[in-house]
PDB file of C-alpha atoms and ligand atoms in Angstrom:
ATOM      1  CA  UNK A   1      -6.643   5.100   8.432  1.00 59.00           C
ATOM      2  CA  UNK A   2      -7.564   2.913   5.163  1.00 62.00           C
ATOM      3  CA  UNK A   3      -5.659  -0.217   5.714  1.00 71.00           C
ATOM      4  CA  UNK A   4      -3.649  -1.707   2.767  1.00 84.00           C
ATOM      5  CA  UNK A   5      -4.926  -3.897   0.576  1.00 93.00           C
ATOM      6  CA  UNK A   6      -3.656  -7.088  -0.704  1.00 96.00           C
ATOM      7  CA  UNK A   7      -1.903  -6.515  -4.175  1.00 97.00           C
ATOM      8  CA  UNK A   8       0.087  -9.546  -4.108  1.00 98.00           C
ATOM      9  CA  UNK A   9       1.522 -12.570  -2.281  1.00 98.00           C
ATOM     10  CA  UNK A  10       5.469 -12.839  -2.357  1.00 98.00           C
ATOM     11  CA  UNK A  11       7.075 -16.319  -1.578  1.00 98.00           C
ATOM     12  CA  UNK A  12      10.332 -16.526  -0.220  1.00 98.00           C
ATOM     13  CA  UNK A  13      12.806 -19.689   0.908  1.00 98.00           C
ATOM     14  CA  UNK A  14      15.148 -22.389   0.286  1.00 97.00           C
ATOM     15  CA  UNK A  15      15.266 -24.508  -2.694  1.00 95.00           C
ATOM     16  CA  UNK A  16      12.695 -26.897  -1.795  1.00 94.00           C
ATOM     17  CA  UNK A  17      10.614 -25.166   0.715  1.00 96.00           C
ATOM     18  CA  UNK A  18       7.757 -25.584  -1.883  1.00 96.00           C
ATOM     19  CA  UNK A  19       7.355 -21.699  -2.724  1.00 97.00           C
ATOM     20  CA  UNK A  20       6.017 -23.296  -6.596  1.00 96.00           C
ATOM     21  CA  UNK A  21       3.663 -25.980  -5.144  1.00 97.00           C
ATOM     22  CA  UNK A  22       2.294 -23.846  -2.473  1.00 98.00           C
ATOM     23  CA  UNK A  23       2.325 -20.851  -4.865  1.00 98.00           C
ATOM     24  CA  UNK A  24       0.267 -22.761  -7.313  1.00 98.00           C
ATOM     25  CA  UNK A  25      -2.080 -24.001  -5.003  1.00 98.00           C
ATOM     26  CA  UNK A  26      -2.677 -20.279  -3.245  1.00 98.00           C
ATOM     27  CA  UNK A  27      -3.137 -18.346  -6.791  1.00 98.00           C
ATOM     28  CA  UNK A  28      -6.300 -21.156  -7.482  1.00 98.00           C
ATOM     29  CA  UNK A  29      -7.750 -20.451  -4.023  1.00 97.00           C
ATOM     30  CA  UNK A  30      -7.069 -16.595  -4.388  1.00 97.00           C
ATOM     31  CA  UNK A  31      -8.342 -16.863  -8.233  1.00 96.00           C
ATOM     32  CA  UNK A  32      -4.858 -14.931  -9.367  1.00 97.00           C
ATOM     33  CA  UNK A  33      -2.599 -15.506 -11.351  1.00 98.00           C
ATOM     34  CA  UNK A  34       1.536 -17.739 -10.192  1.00 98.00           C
ATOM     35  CA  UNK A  35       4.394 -16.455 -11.652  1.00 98.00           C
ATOM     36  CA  UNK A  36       7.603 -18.093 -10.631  1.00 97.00           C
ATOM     37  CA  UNK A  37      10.822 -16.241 -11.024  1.00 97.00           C
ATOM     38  CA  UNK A  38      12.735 -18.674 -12.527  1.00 96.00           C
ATOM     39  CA  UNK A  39      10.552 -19.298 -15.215  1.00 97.00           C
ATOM     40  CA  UNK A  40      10.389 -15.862 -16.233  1.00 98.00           C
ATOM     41  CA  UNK A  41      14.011 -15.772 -16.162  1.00 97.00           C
ATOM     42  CA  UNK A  42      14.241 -19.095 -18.097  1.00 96.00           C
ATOM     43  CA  UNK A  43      12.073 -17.919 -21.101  1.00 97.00           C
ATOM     44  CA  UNK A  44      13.382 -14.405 -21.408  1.00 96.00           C
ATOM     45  CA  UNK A  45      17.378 -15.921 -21.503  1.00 96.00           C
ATOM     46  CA  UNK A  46      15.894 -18.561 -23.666  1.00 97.00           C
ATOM     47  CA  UNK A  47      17.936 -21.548 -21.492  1.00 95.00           C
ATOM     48  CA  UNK A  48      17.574 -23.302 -18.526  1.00 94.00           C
ATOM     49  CA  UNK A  49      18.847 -22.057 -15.179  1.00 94.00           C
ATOM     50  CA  UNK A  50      21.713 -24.410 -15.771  1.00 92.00           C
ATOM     51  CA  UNK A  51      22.989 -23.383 -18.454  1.00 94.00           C
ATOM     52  CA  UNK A  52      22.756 -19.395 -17.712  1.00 96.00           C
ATOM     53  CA  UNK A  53      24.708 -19.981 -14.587  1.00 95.00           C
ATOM     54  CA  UNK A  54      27.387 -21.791 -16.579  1.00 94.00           C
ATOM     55  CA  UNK A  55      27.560 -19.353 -19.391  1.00 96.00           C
ATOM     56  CA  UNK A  56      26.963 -15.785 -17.449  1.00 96.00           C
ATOM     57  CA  UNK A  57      27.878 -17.615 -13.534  1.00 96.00           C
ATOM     58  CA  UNK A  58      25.719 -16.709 -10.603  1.00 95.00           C
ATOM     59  CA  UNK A  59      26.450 -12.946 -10.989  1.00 96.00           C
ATOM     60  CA  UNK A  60      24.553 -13.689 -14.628  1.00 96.00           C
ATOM     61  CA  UNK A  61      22.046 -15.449 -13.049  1.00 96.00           C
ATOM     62  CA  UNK A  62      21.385 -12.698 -10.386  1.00 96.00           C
ATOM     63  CA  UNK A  63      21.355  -9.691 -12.398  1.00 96.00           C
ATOM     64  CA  UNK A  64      18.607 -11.594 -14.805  1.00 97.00           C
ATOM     65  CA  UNK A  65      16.890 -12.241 -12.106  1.00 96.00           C
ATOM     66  CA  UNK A  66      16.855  -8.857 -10.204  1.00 96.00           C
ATOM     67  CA  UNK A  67      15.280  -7.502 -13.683  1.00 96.00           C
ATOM     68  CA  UNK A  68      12.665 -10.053 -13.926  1.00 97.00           C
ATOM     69  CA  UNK A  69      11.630  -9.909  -9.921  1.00 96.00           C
ATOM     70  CA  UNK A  70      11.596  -6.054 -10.239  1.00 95.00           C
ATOM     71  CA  UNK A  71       8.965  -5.805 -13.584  1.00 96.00           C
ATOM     72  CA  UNK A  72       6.976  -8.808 -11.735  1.00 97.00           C
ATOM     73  CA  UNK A  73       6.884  -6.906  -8.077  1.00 97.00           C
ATOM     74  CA  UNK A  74       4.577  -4.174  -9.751  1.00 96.00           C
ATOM     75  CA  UNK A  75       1.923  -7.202 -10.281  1.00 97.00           C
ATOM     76  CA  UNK A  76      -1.551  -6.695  -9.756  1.00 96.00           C
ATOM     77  CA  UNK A  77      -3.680  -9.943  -8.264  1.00 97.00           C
ATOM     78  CA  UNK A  78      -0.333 -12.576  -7.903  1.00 98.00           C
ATOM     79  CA  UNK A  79       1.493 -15.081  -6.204  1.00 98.00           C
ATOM     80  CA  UNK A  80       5.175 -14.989  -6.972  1.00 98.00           C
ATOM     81  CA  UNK A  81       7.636 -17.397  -6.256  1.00 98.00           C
ATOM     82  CA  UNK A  82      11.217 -15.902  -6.273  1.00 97.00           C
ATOM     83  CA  UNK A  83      14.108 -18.168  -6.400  1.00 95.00           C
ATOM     84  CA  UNK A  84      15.667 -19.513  -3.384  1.00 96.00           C
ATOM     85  CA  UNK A  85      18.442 -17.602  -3.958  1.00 96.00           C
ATOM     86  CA  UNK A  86      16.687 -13.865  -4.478  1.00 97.00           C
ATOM     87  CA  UNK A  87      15.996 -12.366  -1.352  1.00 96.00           C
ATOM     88  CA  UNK A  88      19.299 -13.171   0.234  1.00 95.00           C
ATOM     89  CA  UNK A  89      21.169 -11.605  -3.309  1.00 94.00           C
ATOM     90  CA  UNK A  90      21.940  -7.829  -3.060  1.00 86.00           C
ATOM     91  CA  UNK A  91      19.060  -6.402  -5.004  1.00 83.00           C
ATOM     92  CA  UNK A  92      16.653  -8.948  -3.284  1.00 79.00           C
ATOM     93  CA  UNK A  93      15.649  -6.743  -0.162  1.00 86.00           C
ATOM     94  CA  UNK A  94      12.401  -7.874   1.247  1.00 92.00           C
ATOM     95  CA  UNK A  95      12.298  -4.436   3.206  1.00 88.00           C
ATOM     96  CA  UNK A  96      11.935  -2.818  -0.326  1.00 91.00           C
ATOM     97  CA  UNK A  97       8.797  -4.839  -1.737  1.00 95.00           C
ATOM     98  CA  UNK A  98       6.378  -2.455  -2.780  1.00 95.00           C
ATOM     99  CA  UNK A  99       3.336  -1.692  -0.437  1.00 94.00           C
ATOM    100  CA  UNK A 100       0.222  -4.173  -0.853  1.00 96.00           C
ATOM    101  CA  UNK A 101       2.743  -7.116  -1.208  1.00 97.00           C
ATOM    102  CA  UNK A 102       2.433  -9.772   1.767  1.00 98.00           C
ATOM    103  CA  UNK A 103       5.868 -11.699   2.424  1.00 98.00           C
ATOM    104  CA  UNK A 104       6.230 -15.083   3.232  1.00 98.00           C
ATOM    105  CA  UNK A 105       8.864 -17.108   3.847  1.00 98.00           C
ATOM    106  CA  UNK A 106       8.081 -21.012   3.535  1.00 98.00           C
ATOM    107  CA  UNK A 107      10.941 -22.469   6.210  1.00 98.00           C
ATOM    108  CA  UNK A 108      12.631 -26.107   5.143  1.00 98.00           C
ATOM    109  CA  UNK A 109      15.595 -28.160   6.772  1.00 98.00           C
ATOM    110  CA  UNK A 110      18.078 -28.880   4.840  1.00 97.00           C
ATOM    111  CA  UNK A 111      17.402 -32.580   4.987  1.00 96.00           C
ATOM    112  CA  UNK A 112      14.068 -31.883   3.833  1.00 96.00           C
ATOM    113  CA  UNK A 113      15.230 -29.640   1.075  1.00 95.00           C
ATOM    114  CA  UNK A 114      17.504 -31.699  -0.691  1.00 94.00           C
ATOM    115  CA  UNK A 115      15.099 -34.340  -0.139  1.00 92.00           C
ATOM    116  CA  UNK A 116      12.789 -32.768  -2.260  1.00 88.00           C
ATOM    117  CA  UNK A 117      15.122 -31.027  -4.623  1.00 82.00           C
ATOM    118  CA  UNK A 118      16.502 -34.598  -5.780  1.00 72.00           C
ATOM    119  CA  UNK A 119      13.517 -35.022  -7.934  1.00 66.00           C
ATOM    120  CA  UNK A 120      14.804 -31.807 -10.506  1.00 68.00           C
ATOM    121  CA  UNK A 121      18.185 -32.091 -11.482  1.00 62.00           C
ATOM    122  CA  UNK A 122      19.772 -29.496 -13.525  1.00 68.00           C
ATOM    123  CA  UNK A 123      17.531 -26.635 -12.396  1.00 75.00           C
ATOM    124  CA  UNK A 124      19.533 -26.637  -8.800  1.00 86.00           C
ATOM    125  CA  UNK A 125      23.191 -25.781  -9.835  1.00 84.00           C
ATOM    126  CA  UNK A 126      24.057 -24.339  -6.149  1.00 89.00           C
ATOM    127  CA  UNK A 127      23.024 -27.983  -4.623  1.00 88.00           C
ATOM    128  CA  UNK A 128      24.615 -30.146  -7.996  1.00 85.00           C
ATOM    129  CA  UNK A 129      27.525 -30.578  -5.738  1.00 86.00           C
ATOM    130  CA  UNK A 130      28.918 -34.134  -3.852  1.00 87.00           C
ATOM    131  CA  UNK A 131      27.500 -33.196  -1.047  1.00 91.00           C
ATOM    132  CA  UNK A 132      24.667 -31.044  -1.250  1.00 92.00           C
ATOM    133  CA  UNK A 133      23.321 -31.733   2.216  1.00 95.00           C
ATOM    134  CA  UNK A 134      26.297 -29.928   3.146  1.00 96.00           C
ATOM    135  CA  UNK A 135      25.770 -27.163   0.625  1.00 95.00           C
ATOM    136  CA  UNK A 136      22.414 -26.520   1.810  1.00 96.00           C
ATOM    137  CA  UNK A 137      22.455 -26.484   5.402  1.00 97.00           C
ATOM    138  CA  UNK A 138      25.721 -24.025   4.367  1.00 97.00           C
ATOM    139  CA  UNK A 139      23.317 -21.592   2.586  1.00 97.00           C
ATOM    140  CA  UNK A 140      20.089 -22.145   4.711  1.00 98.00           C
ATOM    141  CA  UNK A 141      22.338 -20.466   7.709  1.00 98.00           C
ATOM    142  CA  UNK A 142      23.522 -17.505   5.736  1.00 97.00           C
ATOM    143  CA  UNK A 143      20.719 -16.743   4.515  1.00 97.00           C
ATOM    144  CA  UNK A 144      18.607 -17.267   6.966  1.00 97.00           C
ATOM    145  CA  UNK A 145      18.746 -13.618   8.626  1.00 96.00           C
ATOM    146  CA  UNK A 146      17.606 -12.525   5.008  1.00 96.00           C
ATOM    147  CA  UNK A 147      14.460 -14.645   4.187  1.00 97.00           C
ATOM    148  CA  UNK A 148      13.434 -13.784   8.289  1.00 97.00           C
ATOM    149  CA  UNK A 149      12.575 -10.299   6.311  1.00 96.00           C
ATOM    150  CA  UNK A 150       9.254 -11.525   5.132  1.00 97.00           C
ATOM    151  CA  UNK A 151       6.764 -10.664   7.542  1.00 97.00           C
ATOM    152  CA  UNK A 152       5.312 -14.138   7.845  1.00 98.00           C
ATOM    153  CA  UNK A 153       6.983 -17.170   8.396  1.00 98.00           C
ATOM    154  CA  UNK A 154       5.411 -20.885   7.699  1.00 98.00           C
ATOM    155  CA  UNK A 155       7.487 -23.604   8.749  1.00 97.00           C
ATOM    156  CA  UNK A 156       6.861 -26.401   6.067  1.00 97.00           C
ATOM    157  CA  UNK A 157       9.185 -29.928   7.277  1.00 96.00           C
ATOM    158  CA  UNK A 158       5.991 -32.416   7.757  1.00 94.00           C
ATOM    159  CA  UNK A 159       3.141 -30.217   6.308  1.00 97.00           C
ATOM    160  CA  UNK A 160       1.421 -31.147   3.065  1.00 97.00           C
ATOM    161  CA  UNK A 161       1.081 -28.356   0.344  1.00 98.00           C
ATOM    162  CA  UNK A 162      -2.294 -28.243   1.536  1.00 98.00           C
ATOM    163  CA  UNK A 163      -1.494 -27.457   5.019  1.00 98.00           C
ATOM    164  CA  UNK A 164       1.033 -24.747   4.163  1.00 98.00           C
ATOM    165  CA  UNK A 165      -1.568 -22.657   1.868  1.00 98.00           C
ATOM    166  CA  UNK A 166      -4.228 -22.850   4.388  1.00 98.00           C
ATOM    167  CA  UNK A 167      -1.959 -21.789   6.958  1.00 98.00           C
ATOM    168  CA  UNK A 168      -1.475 -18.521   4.696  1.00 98.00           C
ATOM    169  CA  UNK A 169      -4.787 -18.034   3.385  1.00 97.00           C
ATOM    170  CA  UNK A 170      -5.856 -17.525   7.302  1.00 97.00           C
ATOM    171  CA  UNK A 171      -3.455 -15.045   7.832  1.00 97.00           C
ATOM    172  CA  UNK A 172      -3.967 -13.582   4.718  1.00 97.00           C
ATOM    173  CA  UNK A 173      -7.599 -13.101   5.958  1.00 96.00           C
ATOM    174  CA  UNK A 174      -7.024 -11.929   9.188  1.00 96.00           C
ATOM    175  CA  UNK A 175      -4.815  -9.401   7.560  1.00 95.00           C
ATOM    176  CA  UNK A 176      -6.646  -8.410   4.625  1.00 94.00           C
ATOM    177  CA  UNK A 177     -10.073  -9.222   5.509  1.00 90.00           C
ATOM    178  CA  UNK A 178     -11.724  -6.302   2.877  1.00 85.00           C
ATOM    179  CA  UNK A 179      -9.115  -7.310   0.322  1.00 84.00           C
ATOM    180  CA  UNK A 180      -9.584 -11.446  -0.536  1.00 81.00           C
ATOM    181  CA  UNK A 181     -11.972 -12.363  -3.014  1.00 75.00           C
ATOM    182  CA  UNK A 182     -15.237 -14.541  -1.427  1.00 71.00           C
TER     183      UNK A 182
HETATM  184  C1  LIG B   1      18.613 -20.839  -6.412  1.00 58.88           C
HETATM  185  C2  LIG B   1      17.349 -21.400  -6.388  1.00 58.88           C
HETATM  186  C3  LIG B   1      16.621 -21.839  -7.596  1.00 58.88           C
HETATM  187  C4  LIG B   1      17.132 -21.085  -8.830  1.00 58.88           C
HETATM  188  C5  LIG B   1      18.626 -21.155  -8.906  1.00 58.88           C
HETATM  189  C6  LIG B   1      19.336 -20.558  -7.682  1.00 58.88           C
HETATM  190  C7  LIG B   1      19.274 -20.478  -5.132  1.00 58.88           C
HETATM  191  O1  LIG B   1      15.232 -21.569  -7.424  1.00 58.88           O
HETATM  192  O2  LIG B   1      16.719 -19.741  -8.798  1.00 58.88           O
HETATM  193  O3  LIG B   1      18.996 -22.512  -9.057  1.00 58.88           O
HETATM  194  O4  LIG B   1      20.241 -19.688  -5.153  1.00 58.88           O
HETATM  195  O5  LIG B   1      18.812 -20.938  -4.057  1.00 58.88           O
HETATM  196  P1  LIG B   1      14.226 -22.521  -6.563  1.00 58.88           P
HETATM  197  O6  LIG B   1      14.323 -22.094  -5.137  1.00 58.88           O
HETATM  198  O7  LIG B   1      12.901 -22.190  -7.166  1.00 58.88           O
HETATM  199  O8  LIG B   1      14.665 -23.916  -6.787  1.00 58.88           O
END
């Protein structure tokens, strides 16, 4: 049998979890191309991620962004980084991704996660709250079950962007050994 190969990397997890750090990082070493999600979805609505959740709400939000990860999942030679919110929203299903697409799903606390979401205000509407260590650990447990879809999980608390991406790119070439470039 001709094993799969490697079309593209998918990034799932928390706000925080460093899915456009690592992302970055892994499309340099790979020599491909990062798209994040909510970029995409930023420059296509033409506003920030604040502002379409406050003019269309999170049902906006999701359909935008069910579009956007759609169009992006037939990719050639990419690392995506959905939103945190995208693979546990209805039309998010990791079981769906097209074939050639390795699933990862970078796995913050929620102390770590709102640690490191403090730095970006505004793009984070779901954690904008009083107490948004509350909020988070609140969503990391429901959703949980869904990012746990990804085929590979990479815990992240304590490791350095470096350490996460190297911890992929060996599975990645233990997987796909005919597929990564030299
Ligand atoms: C969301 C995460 C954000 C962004 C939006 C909703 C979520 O993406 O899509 O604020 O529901 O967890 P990041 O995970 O890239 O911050």
């Amino acid at each position: 049998m001709t094993p799969v190969a490697l079309e593209r990397v998918l990034l799932v997890g928390f706000m925080g979890s460093g899915k456009t750090s690592v992302g970055r990082l892994l499309a340099e070493r790979l020599g491909w191309r990062f798209v994040d999600f909510d970029d995409v979805v930023e420059s296509e609505a033409g506003a920030r991620i604040a502002e379409i959740f406050r003019a269309a709400g999170e049902s906006g939000f999701r359909a935008l962004e069910a579009e956007v990860a759609e169009r992006l999942l037939s990719g050639r030679h990419v690392v995506l980084g959905s939103g945190g919110g995208w693979a546990a929203a209805a039309a998010g299903r990791l079981d769906e991704v097209p074939s050639g697409t390795a699933t990862f799903w970078l796995r913050v606390s929620a102390e770590e996660a709102v640690r490191r979401a403090v730095g970006q205000p505004g793009q984070r509407p779901l954690l904008d709250r009083p107490d948004p260590l509350e909020a988070a650990r609140r969503l990391i447990e429901e959703r949980a079950p869904r990012y746990g879809e990804a085929r590979w999980t990479v815990d992240t608390d304590g490791s350095s962007v470096e350490d996460v991406t190297a911890g992929i790119l060996a599975i990645l070439a233990r997987e796909y050994p005919d597929s990564l470039p030299d």
